[in-house]
Coordinates of C-alpha atoms and ligand atoms in Angstrom, one line a residue:
X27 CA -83.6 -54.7 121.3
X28 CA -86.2 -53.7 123.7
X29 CA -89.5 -55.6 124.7
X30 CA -92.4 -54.3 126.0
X31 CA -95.2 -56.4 127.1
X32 CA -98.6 -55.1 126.8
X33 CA -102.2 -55.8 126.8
X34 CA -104.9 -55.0 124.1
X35 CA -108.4 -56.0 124.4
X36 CA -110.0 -57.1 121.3
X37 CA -112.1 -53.8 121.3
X38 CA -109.0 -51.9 120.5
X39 CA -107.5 -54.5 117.8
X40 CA -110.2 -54.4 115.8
X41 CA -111.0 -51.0 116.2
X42 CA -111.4 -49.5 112.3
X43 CA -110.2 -53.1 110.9
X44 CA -110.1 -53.1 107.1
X45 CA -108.7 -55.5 104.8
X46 CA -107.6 -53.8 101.5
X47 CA -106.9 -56.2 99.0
X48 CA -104.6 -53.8 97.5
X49 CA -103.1 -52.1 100.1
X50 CA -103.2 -54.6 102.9
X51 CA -105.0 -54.9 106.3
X52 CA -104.5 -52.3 109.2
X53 CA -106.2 -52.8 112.4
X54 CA -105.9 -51.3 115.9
X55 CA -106.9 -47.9 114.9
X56 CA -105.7 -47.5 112.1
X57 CA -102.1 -48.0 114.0
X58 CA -101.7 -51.8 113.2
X59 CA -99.8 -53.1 110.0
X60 CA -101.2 -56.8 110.2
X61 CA -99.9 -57.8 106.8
X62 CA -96.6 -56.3 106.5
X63 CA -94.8 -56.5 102.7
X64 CA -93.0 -59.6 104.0
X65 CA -96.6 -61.7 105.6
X66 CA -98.0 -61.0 102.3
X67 CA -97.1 -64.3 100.7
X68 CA -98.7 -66.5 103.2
X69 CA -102.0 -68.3 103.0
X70 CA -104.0 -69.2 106.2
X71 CA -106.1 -71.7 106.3
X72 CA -109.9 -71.3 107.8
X73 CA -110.2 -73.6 109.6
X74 CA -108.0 -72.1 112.2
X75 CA -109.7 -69.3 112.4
X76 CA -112.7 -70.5 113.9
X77 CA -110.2 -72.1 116.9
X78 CA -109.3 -68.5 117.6
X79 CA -112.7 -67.4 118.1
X80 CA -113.7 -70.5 119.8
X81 CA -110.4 -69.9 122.0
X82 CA -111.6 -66.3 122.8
X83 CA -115.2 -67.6 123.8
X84 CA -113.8 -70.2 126.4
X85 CA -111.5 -67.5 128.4
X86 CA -108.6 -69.5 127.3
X87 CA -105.2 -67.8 126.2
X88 CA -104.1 -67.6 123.0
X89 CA -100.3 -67.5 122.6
X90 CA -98.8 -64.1 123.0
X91 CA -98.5 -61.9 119.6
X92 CA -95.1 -59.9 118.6
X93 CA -95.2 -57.2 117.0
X94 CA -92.5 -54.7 115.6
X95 CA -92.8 -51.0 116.8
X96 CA -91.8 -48.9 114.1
X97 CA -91.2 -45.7 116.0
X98 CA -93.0 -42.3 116.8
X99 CA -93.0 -41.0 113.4
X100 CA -94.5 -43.8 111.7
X101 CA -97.9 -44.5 110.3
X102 CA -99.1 -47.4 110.8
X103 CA -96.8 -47.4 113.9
X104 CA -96.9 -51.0 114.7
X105 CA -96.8 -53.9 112.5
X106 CA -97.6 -57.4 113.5
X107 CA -94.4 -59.9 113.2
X108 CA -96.1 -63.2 114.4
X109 CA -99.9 -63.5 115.4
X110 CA -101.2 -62.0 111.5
X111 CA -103.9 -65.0 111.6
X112 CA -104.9 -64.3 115.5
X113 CA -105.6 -60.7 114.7
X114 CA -107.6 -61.3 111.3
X115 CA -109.4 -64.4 112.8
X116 CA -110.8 -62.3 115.6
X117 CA -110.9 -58.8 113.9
X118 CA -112.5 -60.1 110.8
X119 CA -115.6 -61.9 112.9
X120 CA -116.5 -58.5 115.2
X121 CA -116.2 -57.3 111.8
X122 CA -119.3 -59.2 110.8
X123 CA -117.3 -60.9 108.1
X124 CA -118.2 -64.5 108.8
X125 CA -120.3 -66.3 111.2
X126 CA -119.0 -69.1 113.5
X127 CA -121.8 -72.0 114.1
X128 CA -124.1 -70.0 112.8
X129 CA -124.2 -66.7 114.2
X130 CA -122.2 -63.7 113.2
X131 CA -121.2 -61.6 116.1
X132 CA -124.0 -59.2 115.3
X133 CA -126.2 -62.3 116.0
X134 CA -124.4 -62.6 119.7
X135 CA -126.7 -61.8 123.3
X136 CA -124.8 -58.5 124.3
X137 CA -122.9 -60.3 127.3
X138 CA -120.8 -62.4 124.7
X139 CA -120.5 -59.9 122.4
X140 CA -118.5 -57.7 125.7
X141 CA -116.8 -61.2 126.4
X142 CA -114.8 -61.0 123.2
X143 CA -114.5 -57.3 122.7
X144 CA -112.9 -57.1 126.6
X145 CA -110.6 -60.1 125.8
X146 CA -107.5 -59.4 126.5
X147 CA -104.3 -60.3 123.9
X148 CA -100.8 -60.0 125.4
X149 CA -98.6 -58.6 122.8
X150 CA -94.6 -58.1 122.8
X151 CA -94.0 -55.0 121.4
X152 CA -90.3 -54.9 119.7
X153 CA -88.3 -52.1 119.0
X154 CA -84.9 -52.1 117.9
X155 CA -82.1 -51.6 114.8
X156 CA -82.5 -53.7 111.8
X157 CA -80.0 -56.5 113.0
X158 CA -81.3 -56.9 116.2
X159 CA -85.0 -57.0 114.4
X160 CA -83.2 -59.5 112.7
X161 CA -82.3 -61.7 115.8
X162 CA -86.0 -61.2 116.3
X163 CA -87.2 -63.3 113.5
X164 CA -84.9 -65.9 113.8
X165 CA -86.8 -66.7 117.2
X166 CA -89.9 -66.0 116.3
X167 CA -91.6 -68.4 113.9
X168 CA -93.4 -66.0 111.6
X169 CA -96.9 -67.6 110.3
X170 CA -96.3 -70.8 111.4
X171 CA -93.5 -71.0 109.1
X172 CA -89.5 -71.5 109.3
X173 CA -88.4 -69.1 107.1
X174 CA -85.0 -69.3 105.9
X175 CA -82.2 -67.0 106.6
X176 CA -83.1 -65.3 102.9
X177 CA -86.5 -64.8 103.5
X178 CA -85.8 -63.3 107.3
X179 CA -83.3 -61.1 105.4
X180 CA -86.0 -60.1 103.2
X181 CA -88.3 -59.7 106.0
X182 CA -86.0 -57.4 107.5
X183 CA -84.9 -55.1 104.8
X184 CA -88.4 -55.0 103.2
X185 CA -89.2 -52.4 100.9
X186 CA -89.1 -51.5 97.3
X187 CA -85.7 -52.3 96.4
X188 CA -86.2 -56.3 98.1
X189 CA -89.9 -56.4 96.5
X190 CA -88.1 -55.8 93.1
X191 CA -85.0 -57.9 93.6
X192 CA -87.4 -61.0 94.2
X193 CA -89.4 -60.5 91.5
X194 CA -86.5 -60.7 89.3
X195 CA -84.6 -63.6 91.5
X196 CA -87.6 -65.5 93.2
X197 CA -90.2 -66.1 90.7
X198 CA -90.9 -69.1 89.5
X199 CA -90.6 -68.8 85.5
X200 CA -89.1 -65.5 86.4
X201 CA -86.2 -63.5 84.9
X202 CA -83.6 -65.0 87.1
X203 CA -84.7 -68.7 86.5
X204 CA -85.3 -67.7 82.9
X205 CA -81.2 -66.5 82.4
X206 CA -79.9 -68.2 85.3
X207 CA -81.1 -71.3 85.6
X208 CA -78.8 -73.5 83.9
X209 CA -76.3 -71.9 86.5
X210 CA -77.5 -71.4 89.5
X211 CA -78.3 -74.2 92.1
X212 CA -81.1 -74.3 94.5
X213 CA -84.7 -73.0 93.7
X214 CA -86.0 -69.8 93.4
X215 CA -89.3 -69.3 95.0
X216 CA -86.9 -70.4 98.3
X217 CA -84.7 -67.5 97.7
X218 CA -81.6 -70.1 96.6
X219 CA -81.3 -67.4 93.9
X220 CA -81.2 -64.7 95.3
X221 CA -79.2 -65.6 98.2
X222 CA -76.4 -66.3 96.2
X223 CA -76.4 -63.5 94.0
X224 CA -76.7 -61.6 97.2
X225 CA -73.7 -63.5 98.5
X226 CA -71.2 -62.4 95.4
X227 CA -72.4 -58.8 95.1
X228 CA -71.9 -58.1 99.1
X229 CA -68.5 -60.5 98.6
X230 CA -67.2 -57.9 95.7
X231 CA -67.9 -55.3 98.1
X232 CA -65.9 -57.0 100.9
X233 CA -69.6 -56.5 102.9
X234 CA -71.9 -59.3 104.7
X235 CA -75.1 -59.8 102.9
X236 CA -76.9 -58.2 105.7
X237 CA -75.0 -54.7 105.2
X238 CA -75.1 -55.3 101.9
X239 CA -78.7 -55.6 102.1
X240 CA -78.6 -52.6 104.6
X241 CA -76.9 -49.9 102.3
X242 CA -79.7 -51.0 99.3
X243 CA -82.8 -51.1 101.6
X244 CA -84.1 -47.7 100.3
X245 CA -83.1 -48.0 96.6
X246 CA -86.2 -47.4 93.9
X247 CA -85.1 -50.9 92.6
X248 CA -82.5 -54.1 92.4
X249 CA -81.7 -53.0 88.9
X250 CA -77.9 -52.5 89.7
X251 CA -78.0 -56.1 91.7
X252 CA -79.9 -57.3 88.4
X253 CA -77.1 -55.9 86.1
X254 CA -74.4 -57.5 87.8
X255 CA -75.8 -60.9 87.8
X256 CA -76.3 -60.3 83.9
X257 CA -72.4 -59.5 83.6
X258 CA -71.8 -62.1 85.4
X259 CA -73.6 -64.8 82.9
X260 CA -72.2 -62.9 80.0
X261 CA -68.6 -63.4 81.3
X262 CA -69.2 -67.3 82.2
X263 CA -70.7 -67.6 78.6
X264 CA -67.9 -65.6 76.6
X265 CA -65.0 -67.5 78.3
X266 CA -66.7 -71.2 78.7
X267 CA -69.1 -71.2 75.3
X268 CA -69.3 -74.6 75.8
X269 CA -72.6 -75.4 78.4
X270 CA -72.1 -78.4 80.8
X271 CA -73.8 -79.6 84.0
X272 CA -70.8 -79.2 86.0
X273 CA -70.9 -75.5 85.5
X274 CA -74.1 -75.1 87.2
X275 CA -73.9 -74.1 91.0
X276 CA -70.3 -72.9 90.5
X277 CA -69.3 -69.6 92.0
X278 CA -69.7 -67.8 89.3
X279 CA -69.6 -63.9 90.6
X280 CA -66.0 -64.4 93.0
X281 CA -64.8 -65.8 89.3
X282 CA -66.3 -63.0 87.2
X283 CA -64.9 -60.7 89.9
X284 CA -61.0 -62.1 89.7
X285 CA -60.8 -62.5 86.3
X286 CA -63.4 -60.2 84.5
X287 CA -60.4 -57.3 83.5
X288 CA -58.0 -61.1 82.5
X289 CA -57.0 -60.0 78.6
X290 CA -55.0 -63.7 78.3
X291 CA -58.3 -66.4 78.2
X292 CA -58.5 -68.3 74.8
X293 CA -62.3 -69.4 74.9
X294 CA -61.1 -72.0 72.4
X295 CA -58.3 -73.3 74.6
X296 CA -60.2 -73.3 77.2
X297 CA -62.4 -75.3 75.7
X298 CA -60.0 -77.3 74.7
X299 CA -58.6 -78.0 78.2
X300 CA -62.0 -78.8 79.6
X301 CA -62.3 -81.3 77.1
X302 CA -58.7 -82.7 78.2
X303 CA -60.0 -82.3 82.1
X304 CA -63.6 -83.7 81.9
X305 CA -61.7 -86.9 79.8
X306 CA -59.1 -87.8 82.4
X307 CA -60.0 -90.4 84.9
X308 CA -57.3 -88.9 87.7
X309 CA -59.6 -85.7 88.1
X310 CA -62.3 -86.7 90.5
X311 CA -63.6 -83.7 90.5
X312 CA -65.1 -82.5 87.3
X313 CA -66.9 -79.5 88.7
X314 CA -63.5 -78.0 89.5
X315 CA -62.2 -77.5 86.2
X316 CA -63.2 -74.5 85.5
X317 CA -61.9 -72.8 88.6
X318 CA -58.5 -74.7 87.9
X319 CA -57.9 -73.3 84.7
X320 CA -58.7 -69.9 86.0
X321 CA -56.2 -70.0 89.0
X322 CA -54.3 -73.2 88.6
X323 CA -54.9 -74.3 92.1
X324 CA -54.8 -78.5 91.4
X325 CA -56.6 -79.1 94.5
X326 CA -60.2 -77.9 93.0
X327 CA -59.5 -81.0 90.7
X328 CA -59.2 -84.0 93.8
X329 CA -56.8 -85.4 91.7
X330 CA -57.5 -89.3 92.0
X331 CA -55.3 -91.1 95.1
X332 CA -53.4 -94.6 95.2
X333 CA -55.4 -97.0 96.3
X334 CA -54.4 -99.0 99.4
X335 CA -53.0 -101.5 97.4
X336 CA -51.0 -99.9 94.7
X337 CA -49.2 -98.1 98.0
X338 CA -48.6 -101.3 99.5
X339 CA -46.8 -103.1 96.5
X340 CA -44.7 -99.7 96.6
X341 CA -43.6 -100.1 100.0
X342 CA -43.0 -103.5 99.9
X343 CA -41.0 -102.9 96.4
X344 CA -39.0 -100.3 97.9
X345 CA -38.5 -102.6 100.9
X346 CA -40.0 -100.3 103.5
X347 CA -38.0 -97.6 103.0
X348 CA -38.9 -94.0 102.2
X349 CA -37.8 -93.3 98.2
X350 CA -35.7 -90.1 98.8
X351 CA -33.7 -90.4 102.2
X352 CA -33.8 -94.0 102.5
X353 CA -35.0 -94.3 106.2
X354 CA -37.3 -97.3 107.5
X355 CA -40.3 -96.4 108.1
X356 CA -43.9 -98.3 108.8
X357 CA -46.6 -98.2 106.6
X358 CA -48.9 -96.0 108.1
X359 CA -46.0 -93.5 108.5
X360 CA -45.7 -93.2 105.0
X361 CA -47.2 -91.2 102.1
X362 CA -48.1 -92.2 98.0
X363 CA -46.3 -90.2 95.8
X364 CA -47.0 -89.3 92.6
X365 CA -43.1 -89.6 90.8
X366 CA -43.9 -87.7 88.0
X367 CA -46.7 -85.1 89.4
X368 CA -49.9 -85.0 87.7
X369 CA -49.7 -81.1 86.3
X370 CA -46.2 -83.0 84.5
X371 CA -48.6 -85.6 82.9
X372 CA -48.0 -88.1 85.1
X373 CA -51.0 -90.4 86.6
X374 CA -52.5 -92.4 89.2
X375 CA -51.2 -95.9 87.7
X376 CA -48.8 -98.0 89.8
X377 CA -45.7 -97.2 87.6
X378 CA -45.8 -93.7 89.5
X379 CA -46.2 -94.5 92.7
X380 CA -43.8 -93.8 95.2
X381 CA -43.7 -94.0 98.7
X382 CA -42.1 -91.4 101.0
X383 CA -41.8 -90.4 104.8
X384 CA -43.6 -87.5 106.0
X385 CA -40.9 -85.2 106.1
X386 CA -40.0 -85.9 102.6
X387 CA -43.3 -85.7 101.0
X388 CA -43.6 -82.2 102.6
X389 CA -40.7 -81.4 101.3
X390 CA -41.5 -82.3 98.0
X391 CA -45.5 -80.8 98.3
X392 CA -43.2 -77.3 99.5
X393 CA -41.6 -77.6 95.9
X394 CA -44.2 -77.6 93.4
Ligands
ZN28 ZN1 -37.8 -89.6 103.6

């Protein structure tokens, strides 16, 4: 990443300012992109805008701008990564297009008028690859702003395939929440959605979201990320019929992506099973069940622990002495057991509850 300092007077900024509302505003000749795809979201508030002005009119600094150069061949070359409401503020007065205590620049004696047009703006010009553009924003607080990692993401990879990608993920009421909502966690409009569908498409491809986001930059549309996400659902919805909360926030694409080509799921026994998991008290963790009947890993389910007690009455019962080899041991040395494990149909009730040495409870945890 390279930074280059410069220094543009505000007779060059606003030199052929226009404010499309359709195609956006370019300033500095013609050479300026001051609202960039990603900017075009934000609202500034007036108010501020009249500081800018009245900042210029004192002499006093306003804080240095950053913008993104990017490169020879492009038109506009520049466009502005922090500093959008500096530049309108002050473009958009010369411009005539609003007066400040009364007068409109026009209005100004011609001394004040040269004042402001021979300002002078310091401006960090940034050029660089994506990721280090990327570094970029995370520094530089864009609009006033904190954007999240999604939206610098989108910031950086902005063109047609991320405009269409959060229409369909980051609308409110959009297609995404419409779908997706009884699954997905996190809101939309703050790119929960899309960062997590994101997440399992660039996972699947054994990529990080950024190159992920990379390789897609100049696609026509997200209609392939779009597609996925639907197979996704589809999958979830033909093997789990049954909708409960516990199944939203799940990840639901790394499950779809394991098990998708799986010829042996029952939805009925499924079913069945959940019903089994969701009604027994030694699962602690409900929102596991699904992922346990997929891969059988009992830890998603935080089977239920022996209390402090229970393991106590075992120790003393078994007068301090570990269950399998017999030595002494103290009680903090030693670990509950369940006698007959839980996958067997055995539960978290003293009856079961042994207690063993740590070398022996490894030994048994090595067996199952
Ligand atoms: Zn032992």
């Amino acid at each position: 990443m390279n930074v280059e300092p410069i220094t543009v007077a505000v007779r060059d900024l606003s030199q052929g300012y226009t404010d499309n509302a359709v195609g956006g505003v370019t300033a500095y000749g013609g050479d300026l992109d001051v609202r960039p795809p990603y900017q075009r979201e934000f609202v500034y508030r007036d108010d501020r805008r009249d500081e800018v002005v009245r900042t210029i009119l004192k002499g006093l600094p306003l804080n240095v701008m950053y913008w993104v150069d990017r490169g020879p061949d492009a038109r506009p070359r520049y466009e502005v990564m922090d500093g959008q409401q500096r530049t309108i503020s002050v473009c958009s007065y010369v411009a005539g297009q609003y007066s400040l205590d009364g007068r409109f620049f026009f209005n100004l004696p011609r001394d004040v008028k040269e004042r402001i047009l021979g300002y002078p703006l310091t401006v960090y010009v940034c050029s660089g690859t994506e990721s280090e553009k990327l570094d970029w924003f995370r520094i530089v607080n864009i609009a006033g702003v904190q954007l999240n990692d999604q939206e610098l993401l989108n910031a950086v990879y902005a063109g047609p395939w991320v405009a269409d990608a959060r229409a369909r993920f980051s609308k409110p009421g959009g297609p995404a929440v419409q779908v997706g909502g009884d699954w997905l966690k996190g809101s939309a409009i703050r790119q929960d959605y899309l960062a997590t569908v994101l997440g399992w498409a660039a996972a699947r491809h054994g990529a990080s979201v950024e190159d992920y986001m990379g390789t897609h930059q100049h696609d026509p549309t997200a209609q392939a990320l779009w597609s996925y996400f639907r197979s996704v659902l589809d999958w979830a919805q033909a093997v789990f019929p049954v909708y409960r909360r516990e199944m939203k926030g799940l990840p639901w694409g790394p499950m779809y992506d394991a098990n998708r080509d799986r010829t042996d799921l029952d939805p009925n026994a499924l079913e069945a099973r959940v019903q089994e998991l969701m009604a027994d008290e030694d699962v602690t963790r409900k929102s596991g069940v699904y992922r346990y009947l997929l891969d059988g890993d009992e830890r998603r389910l935080s089977i239920r622990a022996f209390d402090k007690r229970t393991q106590r009455a075992a120790y003393e019962a078994q007068g301090h002495r570990c269950a399998v080899c017999g030595g002494e041991f103290g009680l903090a040395d030693m670990h509950a057991d369940h006698i007959v494990p839980w996958s067997r149909g055995g539960h978290t009730v003293p009856d079961n509850c042994q207690m063993l040495c740590r070398d022996c409870n490894l030994r048994k945890g090595a067996q199952r």
